[in-house]
PDB file of C-alpha atoms in Angstrom:
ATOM      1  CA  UNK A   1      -8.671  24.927   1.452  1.00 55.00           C
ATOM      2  CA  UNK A   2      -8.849  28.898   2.170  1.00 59.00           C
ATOM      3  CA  UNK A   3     -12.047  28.671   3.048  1.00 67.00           C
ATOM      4  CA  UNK A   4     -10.704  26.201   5.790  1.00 63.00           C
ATOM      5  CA  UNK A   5      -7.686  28.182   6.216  1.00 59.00           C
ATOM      6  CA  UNK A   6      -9.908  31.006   7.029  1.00 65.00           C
ATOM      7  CA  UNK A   7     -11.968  29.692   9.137  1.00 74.00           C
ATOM      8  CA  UNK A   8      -9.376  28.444  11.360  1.00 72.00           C
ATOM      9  CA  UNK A   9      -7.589  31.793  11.205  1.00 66.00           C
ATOM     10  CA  UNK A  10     -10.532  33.524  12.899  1.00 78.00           C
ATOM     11  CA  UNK A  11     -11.318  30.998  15.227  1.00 78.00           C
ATOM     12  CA  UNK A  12      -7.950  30.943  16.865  1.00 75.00           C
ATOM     13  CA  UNK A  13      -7.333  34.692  16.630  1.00 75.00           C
ATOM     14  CA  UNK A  14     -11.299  34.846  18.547  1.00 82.00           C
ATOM     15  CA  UNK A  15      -9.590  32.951  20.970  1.00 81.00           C
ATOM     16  CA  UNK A  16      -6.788  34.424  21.196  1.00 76.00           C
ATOM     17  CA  UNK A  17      -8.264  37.427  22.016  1.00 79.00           C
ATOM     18  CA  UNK A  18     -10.458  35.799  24.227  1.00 82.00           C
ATOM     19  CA  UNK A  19      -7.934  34.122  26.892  1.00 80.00           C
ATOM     20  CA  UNK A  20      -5.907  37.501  26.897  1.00 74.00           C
ATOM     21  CA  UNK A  21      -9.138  39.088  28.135  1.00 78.00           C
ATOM     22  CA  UNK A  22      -9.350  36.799  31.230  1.00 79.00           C
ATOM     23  CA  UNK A  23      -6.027  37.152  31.484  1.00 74.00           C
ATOM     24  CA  UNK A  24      -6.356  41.062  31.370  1.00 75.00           C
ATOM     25  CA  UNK A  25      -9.318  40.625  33.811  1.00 78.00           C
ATOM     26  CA  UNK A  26      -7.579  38.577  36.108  1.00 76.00           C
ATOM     27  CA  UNK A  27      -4.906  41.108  36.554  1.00 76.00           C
ATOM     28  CA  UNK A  28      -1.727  38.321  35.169  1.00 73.00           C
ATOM     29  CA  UNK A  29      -2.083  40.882  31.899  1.00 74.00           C
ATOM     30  CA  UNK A  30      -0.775  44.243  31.689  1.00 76.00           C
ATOM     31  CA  UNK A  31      -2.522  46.490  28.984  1.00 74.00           C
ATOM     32  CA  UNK A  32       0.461  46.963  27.167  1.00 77.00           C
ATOM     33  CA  UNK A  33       1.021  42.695  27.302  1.00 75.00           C
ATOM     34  CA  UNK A  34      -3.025  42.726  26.061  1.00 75.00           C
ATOM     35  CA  UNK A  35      -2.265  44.631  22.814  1.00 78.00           C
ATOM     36  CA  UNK A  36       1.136  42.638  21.913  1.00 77.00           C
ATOM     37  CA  UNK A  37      -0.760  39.399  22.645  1.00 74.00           C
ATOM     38  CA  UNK A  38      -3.649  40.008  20.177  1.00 76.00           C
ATOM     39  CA  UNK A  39      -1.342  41.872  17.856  1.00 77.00           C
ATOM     40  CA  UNK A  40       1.103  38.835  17.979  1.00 73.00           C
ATOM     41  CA  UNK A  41      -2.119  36.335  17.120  1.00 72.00           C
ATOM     42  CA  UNK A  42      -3.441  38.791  14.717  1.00 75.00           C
ATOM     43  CA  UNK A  43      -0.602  38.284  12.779  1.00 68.00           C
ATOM     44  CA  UNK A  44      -0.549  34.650  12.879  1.00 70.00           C
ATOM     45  CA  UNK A  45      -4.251  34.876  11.936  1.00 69.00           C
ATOM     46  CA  UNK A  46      -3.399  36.334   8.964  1.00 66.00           C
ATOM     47  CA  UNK A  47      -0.590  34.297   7.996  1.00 63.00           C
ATOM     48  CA  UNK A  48      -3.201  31.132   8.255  1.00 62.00           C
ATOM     49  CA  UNK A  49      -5.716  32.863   6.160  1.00 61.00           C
ATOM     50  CA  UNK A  50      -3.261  33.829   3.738  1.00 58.00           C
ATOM     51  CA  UNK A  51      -0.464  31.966   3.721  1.00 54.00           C
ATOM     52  CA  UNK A  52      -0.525  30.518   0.221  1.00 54.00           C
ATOM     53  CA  UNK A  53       0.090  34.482  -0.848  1.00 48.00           C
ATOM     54  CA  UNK A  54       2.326  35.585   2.345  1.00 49.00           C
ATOM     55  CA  UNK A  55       6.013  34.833   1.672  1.00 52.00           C
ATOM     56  CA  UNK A  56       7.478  35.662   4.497  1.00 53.00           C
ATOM     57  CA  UNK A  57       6.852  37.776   7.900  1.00 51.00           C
ATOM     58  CA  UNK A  58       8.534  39.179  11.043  1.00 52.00           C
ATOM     59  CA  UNK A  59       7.890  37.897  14.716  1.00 51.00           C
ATOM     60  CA  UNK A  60      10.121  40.153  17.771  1.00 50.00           C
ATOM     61  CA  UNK A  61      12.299  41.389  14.428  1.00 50.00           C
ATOM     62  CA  UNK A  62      12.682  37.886  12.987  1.00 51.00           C
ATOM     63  CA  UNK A  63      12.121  36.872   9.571  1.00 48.00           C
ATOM     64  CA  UNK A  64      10.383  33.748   9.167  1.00 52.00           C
ATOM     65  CA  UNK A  65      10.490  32.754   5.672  1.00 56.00           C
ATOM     66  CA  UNK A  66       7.454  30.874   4.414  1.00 55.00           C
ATOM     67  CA  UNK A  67       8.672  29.524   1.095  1.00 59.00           C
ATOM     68  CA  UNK A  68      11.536  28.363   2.160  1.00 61.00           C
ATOM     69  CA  UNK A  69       9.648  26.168   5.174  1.00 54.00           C
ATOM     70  CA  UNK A  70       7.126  24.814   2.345  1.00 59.00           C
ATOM     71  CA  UNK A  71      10.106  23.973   0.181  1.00 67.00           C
ATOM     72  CA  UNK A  72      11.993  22.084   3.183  1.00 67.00           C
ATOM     73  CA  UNK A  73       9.502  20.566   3.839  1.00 65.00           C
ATOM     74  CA  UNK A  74       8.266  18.969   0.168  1.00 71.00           C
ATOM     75  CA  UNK A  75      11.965  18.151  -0.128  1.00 74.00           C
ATOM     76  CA  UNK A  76      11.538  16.246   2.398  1.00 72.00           C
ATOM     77  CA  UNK A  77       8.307  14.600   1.927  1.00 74.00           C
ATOM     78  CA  UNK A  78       9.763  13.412  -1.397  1.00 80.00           C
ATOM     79  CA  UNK A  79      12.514  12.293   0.335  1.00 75.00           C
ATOM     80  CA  UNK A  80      10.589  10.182   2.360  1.00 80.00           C
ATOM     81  CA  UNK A  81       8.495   8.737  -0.566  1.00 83.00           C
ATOM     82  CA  UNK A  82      11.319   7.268  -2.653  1.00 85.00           C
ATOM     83  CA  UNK A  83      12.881   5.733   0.727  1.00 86.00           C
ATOM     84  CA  UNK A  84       9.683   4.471   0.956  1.00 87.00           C
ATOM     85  CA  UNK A  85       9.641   2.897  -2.556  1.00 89.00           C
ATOM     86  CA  UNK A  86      12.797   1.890  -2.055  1.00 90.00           C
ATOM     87  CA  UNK A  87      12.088  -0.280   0.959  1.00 90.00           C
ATOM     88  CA  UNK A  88       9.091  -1.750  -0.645  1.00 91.00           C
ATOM     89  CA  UNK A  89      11.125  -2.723  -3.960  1.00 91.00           C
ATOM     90  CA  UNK A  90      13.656  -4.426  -1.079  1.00 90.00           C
ATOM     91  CA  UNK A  91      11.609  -6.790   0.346  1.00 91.00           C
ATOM     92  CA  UNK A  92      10.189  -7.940  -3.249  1.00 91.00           C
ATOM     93  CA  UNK A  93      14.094  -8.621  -3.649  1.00 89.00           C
ATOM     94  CA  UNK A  94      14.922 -10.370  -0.575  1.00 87.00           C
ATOM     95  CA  UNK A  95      13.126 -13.603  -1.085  1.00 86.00           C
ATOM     96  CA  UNK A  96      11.207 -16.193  -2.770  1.00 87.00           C
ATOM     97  CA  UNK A  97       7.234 -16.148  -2.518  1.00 90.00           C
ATOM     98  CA  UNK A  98       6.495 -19.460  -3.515  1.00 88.00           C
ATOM     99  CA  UNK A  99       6.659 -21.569  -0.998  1.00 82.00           C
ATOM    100  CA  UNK A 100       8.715 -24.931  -2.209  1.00 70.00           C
ATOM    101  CA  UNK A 101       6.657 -26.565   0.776  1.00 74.00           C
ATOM    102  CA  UNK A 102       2.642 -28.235   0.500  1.00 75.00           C
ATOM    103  CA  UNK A 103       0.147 -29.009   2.959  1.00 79.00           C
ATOM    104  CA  UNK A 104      -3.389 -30.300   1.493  1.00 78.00           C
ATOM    105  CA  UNK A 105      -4.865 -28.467   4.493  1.00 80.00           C
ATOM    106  CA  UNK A 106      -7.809 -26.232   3.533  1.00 74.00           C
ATOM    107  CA  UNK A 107      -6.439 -22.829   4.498  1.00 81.00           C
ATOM    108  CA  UNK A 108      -3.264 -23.524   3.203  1.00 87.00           C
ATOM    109  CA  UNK A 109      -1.526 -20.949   1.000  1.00 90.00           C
ATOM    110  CA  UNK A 110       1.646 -21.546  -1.779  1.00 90.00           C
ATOM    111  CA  UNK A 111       2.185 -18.010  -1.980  1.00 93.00           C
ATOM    112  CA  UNK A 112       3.551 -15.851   1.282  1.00 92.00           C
ATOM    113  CA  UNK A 113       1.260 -13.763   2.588  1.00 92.00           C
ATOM    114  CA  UNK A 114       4.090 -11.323   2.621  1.00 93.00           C
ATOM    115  CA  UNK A 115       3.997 -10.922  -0.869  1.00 95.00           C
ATOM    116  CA  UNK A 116       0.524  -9.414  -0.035  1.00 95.00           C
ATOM    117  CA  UNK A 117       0.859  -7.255   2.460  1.00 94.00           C
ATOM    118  CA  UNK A 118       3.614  -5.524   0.133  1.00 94.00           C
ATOM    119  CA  UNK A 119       1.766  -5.060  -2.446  1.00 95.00           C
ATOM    120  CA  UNK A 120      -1.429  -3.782  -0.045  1.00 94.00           C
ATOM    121  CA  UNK A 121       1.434  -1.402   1.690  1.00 93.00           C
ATOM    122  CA  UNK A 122       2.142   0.357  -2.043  1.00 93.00           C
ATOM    123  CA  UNK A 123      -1.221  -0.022  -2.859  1.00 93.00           C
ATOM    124  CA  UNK A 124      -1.905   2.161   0.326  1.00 91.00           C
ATOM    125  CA  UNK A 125       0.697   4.623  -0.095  1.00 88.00           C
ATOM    126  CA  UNK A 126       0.391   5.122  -3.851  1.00 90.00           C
ATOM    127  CA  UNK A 127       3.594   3.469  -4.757  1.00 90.00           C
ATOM    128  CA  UNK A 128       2.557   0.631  -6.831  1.00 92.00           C
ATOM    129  CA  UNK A 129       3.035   1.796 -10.050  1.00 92.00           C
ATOM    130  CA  UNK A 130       6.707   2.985  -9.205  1.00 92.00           C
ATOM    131  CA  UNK A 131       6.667  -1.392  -8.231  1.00 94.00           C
ATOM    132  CA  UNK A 132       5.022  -2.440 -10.921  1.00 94.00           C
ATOM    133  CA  UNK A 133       8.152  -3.588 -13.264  1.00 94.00           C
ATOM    134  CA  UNK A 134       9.411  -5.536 -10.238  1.00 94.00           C
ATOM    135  CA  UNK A 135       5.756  -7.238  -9.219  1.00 95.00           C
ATOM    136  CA  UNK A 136       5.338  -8.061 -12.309  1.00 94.00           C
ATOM    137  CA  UNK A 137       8.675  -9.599 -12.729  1.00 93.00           C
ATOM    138  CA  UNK A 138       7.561 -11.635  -9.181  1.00 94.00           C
ATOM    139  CA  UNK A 139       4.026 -12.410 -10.653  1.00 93.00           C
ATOM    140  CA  UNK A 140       5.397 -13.635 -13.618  1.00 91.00           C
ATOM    141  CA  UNK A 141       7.624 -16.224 -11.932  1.00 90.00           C
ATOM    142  CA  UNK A 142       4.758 -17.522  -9.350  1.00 91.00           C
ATOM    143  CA  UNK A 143       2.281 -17.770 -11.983  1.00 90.00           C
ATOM    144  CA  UNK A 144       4.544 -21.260 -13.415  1.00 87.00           C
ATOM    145  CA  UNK A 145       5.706 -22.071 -10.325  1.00 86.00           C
ATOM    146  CA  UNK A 146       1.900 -22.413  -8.656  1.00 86.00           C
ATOM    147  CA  UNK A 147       1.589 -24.775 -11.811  1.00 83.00           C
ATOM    148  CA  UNK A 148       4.505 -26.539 -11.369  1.00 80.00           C
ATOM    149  CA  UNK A 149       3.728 -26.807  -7.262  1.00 77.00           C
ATOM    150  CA  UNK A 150       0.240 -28.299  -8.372  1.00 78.00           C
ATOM    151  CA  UNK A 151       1.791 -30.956 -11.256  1.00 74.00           C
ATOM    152  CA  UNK A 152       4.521 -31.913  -9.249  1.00 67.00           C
ATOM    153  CA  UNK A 153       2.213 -33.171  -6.187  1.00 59.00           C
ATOM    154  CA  UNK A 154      -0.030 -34.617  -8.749  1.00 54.00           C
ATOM    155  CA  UNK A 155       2.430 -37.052  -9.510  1.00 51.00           C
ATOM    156  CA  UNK A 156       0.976 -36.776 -12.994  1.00 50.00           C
ATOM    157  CA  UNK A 157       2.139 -35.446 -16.386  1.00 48.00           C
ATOM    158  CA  UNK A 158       0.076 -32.625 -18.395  1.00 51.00           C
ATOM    159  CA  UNK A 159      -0.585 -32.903 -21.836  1.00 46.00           C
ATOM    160  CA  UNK A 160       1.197 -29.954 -24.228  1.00 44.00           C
ATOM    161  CA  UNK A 161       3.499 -27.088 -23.298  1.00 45.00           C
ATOM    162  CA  UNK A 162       1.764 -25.021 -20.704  1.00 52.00           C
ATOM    163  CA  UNK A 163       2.486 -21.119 -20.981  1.00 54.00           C
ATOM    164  CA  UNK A 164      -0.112 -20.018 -18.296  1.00 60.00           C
ATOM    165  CA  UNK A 165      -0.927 -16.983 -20.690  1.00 70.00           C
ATOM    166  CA  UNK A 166      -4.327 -16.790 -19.692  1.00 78.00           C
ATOM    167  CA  UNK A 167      -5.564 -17.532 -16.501  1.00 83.00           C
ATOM    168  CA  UNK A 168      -8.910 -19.405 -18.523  1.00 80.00           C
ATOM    169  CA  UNK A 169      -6.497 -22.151 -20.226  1.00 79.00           C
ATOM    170  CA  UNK A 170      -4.756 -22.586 -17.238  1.00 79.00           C
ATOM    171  CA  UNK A 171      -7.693 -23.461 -14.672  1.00 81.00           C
ATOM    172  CA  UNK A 172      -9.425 -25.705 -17.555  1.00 79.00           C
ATOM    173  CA  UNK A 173      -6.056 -27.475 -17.697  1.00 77.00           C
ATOM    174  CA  UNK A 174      -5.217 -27.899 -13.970  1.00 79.00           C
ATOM    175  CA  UNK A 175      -9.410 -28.190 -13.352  1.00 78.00           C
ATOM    176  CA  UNK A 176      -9.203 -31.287 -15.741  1.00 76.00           C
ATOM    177  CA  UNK A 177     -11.440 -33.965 -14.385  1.00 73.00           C
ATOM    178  CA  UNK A 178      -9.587 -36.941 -15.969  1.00 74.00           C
ATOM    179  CA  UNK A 179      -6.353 -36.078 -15.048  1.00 73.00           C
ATOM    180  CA  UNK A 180      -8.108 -34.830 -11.605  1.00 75.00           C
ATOM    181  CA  UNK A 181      -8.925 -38.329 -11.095  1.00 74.00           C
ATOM    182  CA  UNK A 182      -5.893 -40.001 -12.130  1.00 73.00           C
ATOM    183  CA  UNK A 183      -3.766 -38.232 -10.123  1.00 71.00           C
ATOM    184  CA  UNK A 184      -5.526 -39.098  -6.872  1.00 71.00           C
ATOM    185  CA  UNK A 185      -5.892 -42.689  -7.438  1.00 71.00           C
ATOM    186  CA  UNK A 186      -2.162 -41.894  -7.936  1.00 69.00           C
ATOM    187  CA  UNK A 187      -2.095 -40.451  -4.598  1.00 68.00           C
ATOM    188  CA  UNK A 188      -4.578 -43.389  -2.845  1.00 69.00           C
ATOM    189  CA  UNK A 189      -7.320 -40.932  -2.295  1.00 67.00           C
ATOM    190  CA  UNK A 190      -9.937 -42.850  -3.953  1.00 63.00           C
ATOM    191  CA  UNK A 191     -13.005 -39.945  -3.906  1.00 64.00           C
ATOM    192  CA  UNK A 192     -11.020 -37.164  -4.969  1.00 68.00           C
ATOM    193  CA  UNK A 193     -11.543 -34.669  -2.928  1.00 75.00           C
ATOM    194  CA  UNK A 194      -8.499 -34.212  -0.855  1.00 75.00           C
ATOM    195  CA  UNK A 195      -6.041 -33.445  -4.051  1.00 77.00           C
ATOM    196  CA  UNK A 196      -8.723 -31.624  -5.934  1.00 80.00           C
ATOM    197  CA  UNK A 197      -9.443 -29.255  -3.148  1.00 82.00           C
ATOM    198  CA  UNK A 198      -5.905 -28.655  -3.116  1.00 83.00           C
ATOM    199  CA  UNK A 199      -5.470 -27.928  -6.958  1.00 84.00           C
ATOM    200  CA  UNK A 200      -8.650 -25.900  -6.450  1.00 87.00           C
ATOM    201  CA  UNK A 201      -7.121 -23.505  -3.698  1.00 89.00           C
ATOM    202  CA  UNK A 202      -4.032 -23.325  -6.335  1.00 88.00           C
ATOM    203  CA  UNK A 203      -6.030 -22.149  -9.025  1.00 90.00           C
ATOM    204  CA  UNK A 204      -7.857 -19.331  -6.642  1.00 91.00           C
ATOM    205  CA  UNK A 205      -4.087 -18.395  -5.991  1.00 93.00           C
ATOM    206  CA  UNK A 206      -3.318 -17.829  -9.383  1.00 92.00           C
ATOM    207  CA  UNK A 207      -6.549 -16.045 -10.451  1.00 93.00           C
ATOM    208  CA  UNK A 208      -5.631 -13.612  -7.632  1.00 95.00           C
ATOM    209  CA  UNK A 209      -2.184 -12.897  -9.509  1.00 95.00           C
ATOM    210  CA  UNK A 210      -3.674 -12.401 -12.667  1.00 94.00           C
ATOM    211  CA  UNK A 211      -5.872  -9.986 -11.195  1.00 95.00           C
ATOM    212  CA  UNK A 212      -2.842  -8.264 -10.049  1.00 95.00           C
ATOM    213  CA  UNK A 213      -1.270  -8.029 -13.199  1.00 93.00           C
ATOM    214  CA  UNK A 214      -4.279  -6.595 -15.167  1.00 93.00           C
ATOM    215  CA  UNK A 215      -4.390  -3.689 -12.316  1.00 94.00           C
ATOM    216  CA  UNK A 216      -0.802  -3.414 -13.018  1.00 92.00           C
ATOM    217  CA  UNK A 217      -1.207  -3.404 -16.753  1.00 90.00           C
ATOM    218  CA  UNK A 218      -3.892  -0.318 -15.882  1.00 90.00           C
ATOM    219  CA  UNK A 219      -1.428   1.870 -14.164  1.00 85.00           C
TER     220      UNK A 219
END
């Protein structure tokens, strides 16, 4: 960063002294308005290549305080970060993301897209582990309720109490090719395919939100 800082410092005080000697040479410059301009930039110069160690300097007898301006301004900045959290952990509140609605169209999802752009948003801005408690609160609720979605328009009964601890037992379970069967002779659809594509696209749903909870577990 001073390297950068440095560089930069230079390069604007080069021209900086530059433009005031066109503007000498074209006569819009007096010599005494030459020397404050490069003095003026000089000192700027130096602020950039130092200005982690300056404090503080004068411009026309005013005292521009540098720490104070960094300290504004990280105020600030963290100001705007929880705000930011904040909103995020507001829309995770404001609704359910499970739809109670099914289609057995190919492309068509149980769980609102929203939910995943707000968790790509804090993923982006670094605020997912400040959400984590309240995703995983979310995930934890989908998780049944993507069952439940896939049972109930099975019009079929599963064996055994299902805790959907592991995403493994749960796809074997919902995956099973008896019950696959059963429930879409159930349904009239004689090869299968229609309800099992749907219980498949269910299943890829909930492997995605276990995924999601073993990033959040890593946090």
């Amino acid at each position: 960063m001073r390297i950068f800082l440095g560089i930069t410092g230079t390069a604007l005080f080069a021209g900086a002294v530059w433009l005031a000697y066109c503007l000498l040479q074209q006569g819009k410059f007096s010599g005494t308005e030459f020397v404050a301009f490069v003095i003026a930039f000089a000192v700027i110069a130096l602020v950039l290549c130092f200005g982690q160690e300056v404090q503080e300097f004068t411009i026309a007898g005013s005292v521009v305080k540098l720490k104070e301006i960094k300290n504004d301004a990280l105020k600030q900045i963290e100001a705007l970060k929880r705000t930011r959290v904040e909103l995020l952990r507001l829309l995770l509140r404001a609704k359910s993301f499970v739809s109670g609605n099914f289609s057995f169209d190919a492309d068509y999802l149980s769980v609102d897209p929203d939910f995943w752009d707000i968790v790509a948003e804090a993923r982006r801005n670094g605020s997912l582990k400040d959400l984590a408690p309240e995703v995983l609160k979310i995930v934890d609720v989908m998780i049944p309720a993507l069952y439940a979605v896939t049972v109930t328009w099975g019009k079929t009964t599963r064996p055994g109490d299902q805790t959907c601890e592991t995403f493994v037992g749960l796809a074997i379970d919902l995956m099973n090719s008896d019950l696959l069967k059963k429930a879409s002779l159930e349904r009239g659809d004689e090869n299968e395919s229609i309800y099992k594509n749907f219980v498949e696209g269910r299943v890829l749903e909930i492997e995605k939100l276990f995924a999601l909870k073993r990033e959040l577990s890593l946090l």
